[in-house]
Coordinates of C-alpha atoms and ligand atoms in Angstrom, one line a residue:
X1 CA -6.3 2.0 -21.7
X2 CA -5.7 1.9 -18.0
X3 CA -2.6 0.1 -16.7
X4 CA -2.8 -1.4 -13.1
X5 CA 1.0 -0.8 -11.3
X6 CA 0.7 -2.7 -8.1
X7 CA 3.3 -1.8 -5.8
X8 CA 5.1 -4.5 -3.0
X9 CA 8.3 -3.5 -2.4
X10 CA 6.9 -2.3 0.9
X11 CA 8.5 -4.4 4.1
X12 CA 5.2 -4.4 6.2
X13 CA 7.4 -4.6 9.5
X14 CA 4.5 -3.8 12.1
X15 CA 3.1 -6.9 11.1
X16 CA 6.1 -8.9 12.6
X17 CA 6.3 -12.1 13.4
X18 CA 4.0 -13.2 10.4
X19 CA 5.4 -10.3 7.7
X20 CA 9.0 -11.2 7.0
X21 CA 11.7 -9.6 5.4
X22 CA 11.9 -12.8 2.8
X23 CA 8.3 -12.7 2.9
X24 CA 6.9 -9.6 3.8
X25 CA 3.0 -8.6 4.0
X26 CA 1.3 -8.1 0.9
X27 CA 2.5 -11.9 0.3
X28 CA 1.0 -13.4 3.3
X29 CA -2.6 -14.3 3.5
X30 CA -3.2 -11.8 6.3
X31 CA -6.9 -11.7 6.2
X32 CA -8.8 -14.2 4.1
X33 CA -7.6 -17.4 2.5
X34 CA -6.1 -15.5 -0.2
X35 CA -2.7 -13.0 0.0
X36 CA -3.1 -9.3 -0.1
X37 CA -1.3 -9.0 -3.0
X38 CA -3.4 -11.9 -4.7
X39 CA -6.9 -9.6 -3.0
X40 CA -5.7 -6.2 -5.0
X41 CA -5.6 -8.5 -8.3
X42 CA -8.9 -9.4 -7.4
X43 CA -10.1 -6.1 -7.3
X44 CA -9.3 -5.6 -11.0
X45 CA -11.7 -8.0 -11.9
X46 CA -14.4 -6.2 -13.7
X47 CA -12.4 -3.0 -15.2
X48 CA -11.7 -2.2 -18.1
X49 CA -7.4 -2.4 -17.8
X50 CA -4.3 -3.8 -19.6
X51 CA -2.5 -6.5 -17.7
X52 CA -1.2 -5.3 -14.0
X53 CA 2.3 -3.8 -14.0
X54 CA 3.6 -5.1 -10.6
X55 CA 7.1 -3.6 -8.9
X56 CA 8.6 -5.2 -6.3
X57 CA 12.0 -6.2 -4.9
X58 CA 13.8 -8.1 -6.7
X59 CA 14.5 -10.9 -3.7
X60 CA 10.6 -11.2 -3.9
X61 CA 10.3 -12.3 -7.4
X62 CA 9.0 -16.3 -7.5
X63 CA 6.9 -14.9 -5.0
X64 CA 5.3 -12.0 -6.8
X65 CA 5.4 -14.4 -9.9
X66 CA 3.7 -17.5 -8.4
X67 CA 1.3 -15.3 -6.3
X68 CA 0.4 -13.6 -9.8
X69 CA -0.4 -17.3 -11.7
X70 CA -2.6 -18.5 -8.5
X71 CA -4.6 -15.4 -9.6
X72 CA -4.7 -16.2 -13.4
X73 CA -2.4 -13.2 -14.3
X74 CA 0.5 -15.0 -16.5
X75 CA 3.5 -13.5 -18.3
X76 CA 2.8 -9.8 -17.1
X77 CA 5.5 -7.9 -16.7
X78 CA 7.2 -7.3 -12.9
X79 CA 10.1 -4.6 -12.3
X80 CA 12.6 -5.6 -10.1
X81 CA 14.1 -3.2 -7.8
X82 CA 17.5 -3.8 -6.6
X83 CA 17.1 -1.8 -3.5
X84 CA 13.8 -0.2 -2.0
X85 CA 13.6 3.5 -2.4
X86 CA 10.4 4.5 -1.9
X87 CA 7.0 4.8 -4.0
X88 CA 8.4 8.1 -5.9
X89 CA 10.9 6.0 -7.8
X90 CA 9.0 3.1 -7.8
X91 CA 6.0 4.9 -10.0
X92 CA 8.7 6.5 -11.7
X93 CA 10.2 3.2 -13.1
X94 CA 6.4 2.5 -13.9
X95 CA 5.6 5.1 -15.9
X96 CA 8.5 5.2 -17.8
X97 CA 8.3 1.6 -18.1
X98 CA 4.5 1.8 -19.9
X99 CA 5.8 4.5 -22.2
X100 CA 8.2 2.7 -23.4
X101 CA 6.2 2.2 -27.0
X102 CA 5.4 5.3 -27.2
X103 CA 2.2 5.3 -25.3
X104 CA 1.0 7.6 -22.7
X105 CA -1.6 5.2 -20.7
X106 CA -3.9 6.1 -17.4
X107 CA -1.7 4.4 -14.9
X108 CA -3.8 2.8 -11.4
X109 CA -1.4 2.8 -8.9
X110 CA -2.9 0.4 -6.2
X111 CA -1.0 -0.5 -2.8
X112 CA -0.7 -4.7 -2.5
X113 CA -1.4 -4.3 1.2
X114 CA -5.5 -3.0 1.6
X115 CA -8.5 -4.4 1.7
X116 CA -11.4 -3.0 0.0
X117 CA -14.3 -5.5 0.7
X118 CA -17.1 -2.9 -1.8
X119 CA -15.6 -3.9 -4.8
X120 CA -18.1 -2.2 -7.2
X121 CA -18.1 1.4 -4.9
X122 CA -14.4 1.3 -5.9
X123 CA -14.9 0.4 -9.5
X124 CA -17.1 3.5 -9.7
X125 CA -14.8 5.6 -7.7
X126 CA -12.3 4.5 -10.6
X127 CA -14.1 5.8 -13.8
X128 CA -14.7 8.9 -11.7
X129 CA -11.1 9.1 -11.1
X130 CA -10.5 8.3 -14.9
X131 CA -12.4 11.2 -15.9
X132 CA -10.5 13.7 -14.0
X133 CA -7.3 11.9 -14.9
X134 CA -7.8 12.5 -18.5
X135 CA -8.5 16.7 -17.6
X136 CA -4.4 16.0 -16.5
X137 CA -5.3 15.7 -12.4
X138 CA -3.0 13.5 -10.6
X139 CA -5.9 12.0 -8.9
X140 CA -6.2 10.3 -5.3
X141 CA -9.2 8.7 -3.6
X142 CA -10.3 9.8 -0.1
X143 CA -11.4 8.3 2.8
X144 CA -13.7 9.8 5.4
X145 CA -11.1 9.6 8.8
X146 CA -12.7 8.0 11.9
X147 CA -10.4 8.9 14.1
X148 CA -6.7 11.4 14.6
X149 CA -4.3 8.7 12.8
X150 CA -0.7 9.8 12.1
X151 CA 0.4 6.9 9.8
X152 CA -1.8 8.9 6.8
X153 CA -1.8 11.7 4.5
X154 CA -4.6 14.2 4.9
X155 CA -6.1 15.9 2.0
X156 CA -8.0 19.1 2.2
X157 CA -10.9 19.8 -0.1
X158 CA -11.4 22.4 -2.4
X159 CA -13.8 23.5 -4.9
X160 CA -16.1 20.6 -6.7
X161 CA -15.1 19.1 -9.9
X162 CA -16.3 16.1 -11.9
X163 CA -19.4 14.3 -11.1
X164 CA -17.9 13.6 -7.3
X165 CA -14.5 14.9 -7.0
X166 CA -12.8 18.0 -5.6
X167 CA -9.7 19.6 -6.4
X168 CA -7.1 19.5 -3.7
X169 CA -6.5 23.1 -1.4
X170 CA -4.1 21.2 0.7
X171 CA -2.3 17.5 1.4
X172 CA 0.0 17.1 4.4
X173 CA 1.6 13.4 4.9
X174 CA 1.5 12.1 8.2
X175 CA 0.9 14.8 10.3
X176 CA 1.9 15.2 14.2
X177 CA -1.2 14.1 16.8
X178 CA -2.3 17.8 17.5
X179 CA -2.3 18.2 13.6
X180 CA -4.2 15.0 13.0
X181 CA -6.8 16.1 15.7
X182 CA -7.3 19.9 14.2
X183 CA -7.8 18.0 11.0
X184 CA -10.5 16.1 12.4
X185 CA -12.3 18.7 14.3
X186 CA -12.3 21.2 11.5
X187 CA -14.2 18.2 9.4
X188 CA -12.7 19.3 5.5
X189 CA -9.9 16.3 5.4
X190 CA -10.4 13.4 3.8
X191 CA -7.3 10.7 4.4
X192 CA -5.7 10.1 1.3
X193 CA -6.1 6.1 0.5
X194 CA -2.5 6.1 -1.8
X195 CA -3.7 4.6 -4.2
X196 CA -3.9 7.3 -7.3
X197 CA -5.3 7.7 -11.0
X198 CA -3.1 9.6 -13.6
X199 CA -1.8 9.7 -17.0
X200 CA 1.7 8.5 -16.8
X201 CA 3.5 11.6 -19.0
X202 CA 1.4 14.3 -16.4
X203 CA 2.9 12.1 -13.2
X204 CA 6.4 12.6 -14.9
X205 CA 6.2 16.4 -15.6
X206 CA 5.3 16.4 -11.9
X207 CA 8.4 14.5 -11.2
X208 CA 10.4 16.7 -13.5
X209 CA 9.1 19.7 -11.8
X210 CA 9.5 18.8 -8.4
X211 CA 11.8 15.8 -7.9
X212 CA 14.0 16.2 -10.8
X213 CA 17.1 13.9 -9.6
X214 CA 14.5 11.0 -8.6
X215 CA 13.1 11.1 -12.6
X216 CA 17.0 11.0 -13.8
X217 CA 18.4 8.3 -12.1
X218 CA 14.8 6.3 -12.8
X219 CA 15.0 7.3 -16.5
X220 CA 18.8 5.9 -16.7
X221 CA 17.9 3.2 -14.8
X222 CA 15.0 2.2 -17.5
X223 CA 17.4 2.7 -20.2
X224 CA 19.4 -0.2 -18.6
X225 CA 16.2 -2.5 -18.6
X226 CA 17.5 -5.7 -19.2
X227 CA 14.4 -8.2 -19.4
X228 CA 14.6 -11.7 -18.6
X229 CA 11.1 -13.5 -20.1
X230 CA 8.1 -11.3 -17.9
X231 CA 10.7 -9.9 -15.6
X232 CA 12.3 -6.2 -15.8
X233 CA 15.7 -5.5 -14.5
X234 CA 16.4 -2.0 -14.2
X235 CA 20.2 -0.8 -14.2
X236 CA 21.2 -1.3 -11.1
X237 CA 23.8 1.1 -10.3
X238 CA 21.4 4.0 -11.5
X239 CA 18.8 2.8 -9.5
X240 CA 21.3 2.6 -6.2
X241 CA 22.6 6.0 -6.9
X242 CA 18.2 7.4 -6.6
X243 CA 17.3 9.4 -4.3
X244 CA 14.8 7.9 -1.5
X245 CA 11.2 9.6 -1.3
X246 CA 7.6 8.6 -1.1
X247 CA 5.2 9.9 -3.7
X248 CA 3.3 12.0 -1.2
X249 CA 6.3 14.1 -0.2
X250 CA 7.7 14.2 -3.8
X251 CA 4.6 16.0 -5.4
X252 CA 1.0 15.0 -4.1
X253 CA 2.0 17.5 -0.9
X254 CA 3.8 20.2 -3.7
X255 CA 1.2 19.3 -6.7
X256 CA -1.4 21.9 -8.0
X257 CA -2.7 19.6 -10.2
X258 CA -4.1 17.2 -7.4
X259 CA -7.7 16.0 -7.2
X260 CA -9.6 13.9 -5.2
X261 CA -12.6 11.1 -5.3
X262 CA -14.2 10.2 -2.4
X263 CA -14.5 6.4 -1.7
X264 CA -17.0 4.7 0.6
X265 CA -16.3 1.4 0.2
X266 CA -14.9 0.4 3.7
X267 CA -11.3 0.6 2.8
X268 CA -9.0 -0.5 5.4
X269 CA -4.6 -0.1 5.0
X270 CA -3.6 -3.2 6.8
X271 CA -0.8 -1.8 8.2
X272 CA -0.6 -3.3 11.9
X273 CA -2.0 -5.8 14.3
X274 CA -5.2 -3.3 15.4
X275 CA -5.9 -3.3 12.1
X276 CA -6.5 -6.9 11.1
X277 CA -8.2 -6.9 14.2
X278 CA -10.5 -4.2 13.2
X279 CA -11.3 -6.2 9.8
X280 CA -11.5 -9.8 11.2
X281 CA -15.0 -11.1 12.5
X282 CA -15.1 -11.5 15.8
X283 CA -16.5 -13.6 18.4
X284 CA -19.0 -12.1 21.0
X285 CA -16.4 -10.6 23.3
X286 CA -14.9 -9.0 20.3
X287 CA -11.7 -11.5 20.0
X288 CA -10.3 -12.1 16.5
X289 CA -9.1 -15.8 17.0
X290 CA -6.9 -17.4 14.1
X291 CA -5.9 -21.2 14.1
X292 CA -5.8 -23.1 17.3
X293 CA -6.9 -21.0 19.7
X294 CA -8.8 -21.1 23.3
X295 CA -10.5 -18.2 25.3
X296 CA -11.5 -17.9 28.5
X297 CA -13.4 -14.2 29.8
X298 CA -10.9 -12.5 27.6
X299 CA -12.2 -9.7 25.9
X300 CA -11.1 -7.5 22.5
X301 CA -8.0 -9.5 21.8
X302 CA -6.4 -10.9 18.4
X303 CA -4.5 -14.4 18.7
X304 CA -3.2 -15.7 15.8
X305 CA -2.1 -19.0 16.0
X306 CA 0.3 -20.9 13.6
X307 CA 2.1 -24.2 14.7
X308 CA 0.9 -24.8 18.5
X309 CA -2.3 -24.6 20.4
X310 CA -2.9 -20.9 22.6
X311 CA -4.7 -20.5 25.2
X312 CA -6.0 -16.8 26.8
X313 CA -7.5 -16.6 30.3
X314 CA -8.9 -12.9 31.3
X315 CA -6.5 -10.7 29.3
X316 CA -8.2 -8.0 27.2
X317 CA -6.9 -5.7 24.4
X318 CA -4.3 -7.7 24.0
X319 CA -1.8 -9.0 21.1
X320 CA -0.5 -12.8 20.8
X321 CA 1.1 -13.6 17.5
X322 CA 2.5 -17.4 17.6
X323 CA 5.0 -18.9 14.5
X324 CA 7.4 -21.5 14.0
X325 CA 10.1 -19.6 15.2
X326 CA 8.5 -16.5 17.0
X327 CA 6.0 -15.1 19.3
X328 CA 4.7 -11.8 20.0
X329 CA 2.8 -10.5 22.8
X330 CA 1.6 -6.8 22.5
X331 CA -0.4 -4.2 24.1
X332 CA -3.3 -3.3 20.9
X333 CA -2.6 0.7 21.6
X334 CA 1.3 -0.3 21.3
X335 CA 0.9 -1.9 18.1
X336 CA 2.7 0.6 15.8
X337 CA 6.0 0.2 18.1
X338 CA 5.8 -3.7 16.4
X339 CA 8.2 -2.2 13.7
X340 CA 11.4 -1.6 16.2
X341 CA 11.3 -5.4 17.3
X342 CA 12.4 -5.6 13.8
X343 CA 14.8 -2.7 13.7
X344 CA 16.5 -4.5 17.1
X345 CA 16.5 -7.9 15.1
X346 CA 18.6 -6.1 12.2
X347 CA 20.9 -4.7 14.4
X348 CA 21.5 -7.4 16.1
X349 CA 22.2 -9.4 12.6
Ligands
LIG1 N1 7.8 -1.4 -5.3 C1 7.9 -0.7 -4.2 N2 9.1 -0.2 -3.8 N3 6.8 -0.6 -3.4 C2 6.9 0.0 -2.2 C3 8.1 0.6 -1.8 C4 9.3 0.4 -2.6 O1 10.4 0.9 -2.3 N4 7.9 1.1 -0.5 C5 6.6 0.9 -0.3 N5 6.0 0.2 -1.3 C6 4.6 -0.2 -1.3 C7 4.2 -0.9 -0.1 O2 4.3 -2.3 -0.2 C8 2.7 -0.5 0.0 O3 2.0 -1.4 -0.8 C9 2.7 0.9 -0.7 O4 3.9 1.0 -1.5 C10 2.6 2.1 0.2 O5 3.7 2.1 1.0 P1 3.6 2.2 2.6 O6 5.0 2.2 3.2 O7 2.7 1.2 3.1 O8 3.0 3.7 2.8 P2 2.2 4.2 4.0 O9 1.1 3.3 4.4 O10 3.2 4.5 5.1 O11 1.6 5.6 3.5 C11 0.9 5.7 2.2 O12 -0.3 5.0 2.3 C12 -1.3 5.6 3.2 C13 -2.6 4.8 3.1 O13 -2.4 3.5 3.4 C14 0.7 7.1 1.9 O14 0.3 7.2 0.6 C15 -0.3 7.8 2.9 O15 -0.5 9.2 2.4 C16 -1.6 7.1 2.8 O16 -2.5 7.7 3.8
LIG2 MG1 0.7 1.2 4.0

């Protein structure tokens, strides 16, 4: 049986004003009517799988929970982190979580913050995926790069195995601008989506071979469960006391055991400003325009608009984010610098 574990504990702080920290991202209806994490539900829909593990923080849980009903999943269980550390120990708390009755399931580990508009290309990416799972490959899916991004792993293909997958000669996570662009030239690297396939025990031997102390303090922590109707409460002070690390540095960049399935199904991370733009429609000078919004000879622009009416005249490439209680106005090639906004916010706290 495969097990869906959704991940959104992520804080999604590029995509300030409108991602929050009591309300971050993958809960926000970003693109579409519908929230991203409500969209990766969605995109179960179809396959064969258990009922969707979800971990998240635990100051997000009506959220999670009520998000979850609206999209007819009721009573599955959430785990409730304390304190983010990271997708290493958040997958850890997963696996160890589904084999708790003794079984060893084919755990989906999907990010609540993409958007995947070729449903079916990604359902058969997933059987593929399954099949090499079951051979004991910790499995990723890869995305043809269209351009030198840093924010992504890179994943270099080997030989062929499986019907369309490769084994994995090499994975480096978020690798400098000359890296990114030597990646590119020399045409082998795939960006790794991080969203992965495996068989829970095979992700933990990883973890026991290459981040021991994460797999401890997740293993007492799960010990501690303490379950409260559909949600988990891990031990707290166990989970505190884990070390911080994502599962690409922990073992996909350490791993022999990696594979990879290529995916063509117009996959997109939403991870800033540019990229909603990038998967909006647009109008014929290329604006994304959200709410009340006006235009004049702007071009290439994304205005979202919340509580009051905006009006652009002759701007292009340009950023305006408007909310009850916020507004941002960005450059689009300074988009990723969003995130220390945020960091001067907390600070200032
Ligand atoms: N439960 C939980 N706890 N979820 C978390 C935590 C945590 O502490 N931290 C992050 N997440 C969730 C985020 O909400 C997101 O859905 C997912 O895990 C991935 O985390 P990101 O922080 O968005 O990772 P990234 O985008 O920088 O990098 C990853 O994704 C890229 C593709 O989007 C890596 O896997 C890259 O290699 C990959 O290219
Ligand atoms: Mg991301």
């Amino acid at each position: 049986m495969l097990v869906p574990v959704i991940m959104a504990g992520g804080m999604g702080t590029r995509l300030w004003p409108v991602s929050r920290e009591h309300y971050p991202k993958q809960f926000c209806a970003l693109v579409g009517d519908t929230t991203m994490l409500q969209q990766t539900i969605g995109r179960l829909d179809g396959l064969d799988c258990a009922p969707p593990l979800t971990v998240c923080n635990e100051e997000h849980r009506f959220l999670a929970a009520e998000q979850l009903r609206q999209a007819g999943i009721e009573n599955a269980p959430i785990l409730l982190e304390p304190v983010g550390r990271n997708t290493a120990p958040a997958i850890t708390l997963a696996a160890l979580q589904a084999m708790a009755h003794g079984a060893d399931p084919l755990l989906l580990v999907m990010p609540a913050d993409h958007l995947i508009p070729d449903v079916p290309a990604f359902h058969r990416g997933v059987e593929e995926a399954k099949t090499l799972a079951e051979e004991g490959r910790l499995v990723t899916f890869g995305i043809v790069p269209t351009g030198p991004e840093t924010g992504f792993g890179y994943i270099r293909r080997g030989e062929k195995i499986g019907e369309t997958g490769f084994a994995v000669s090499g994975f480096e996570e978020k690798p400098d601008l000359a890296t990114a662009k030597s990646y590119l030239k020399d045409g082998g690297y795939d960006w790794n989506s991080g969203m992965f396939v495996f068989r829970a025990s095979v992700y933990l031997d990883a973890m026991q071979t290459h981040a021991p102390a994460i797999l401890d303090a997740c293993r007492t922590a799960i010990a501690g469960v303490e379950s409260d109707a559909y949600f988990l409460r891990p031990e707290r002070t166990a989970f505190e006391a884990c070390p911080s690390d994502s599962i690409d540095y922990a073992v996909m960049e350490k791993t022999d055991r990696a594979a990879v399935v290529p995916l063509d199904a117009g996959w997109n991370d939403i991870g800033s400003w540019s990229a909603i733009w990038e998967a909006q429609d647009k109008d014929a000078d290329g604006n994304a325009l959200t709410g009340d919004v006006l235009q004049v000879a702007s071009k290439n622009s994304i205005v979202s608009a919340q509580k009051r009416l905006v009006a652009i005249v002759g701007v292009e490439e340009l950023v305006v984010v408007e909310t009850a209680d916020a507004v941002l106005v960005a450059s689009r090639d300074a988009v990723q610098n969003v995130k220390e906004i945020v960091t001067q916010l907390r600070s200032a706290k």
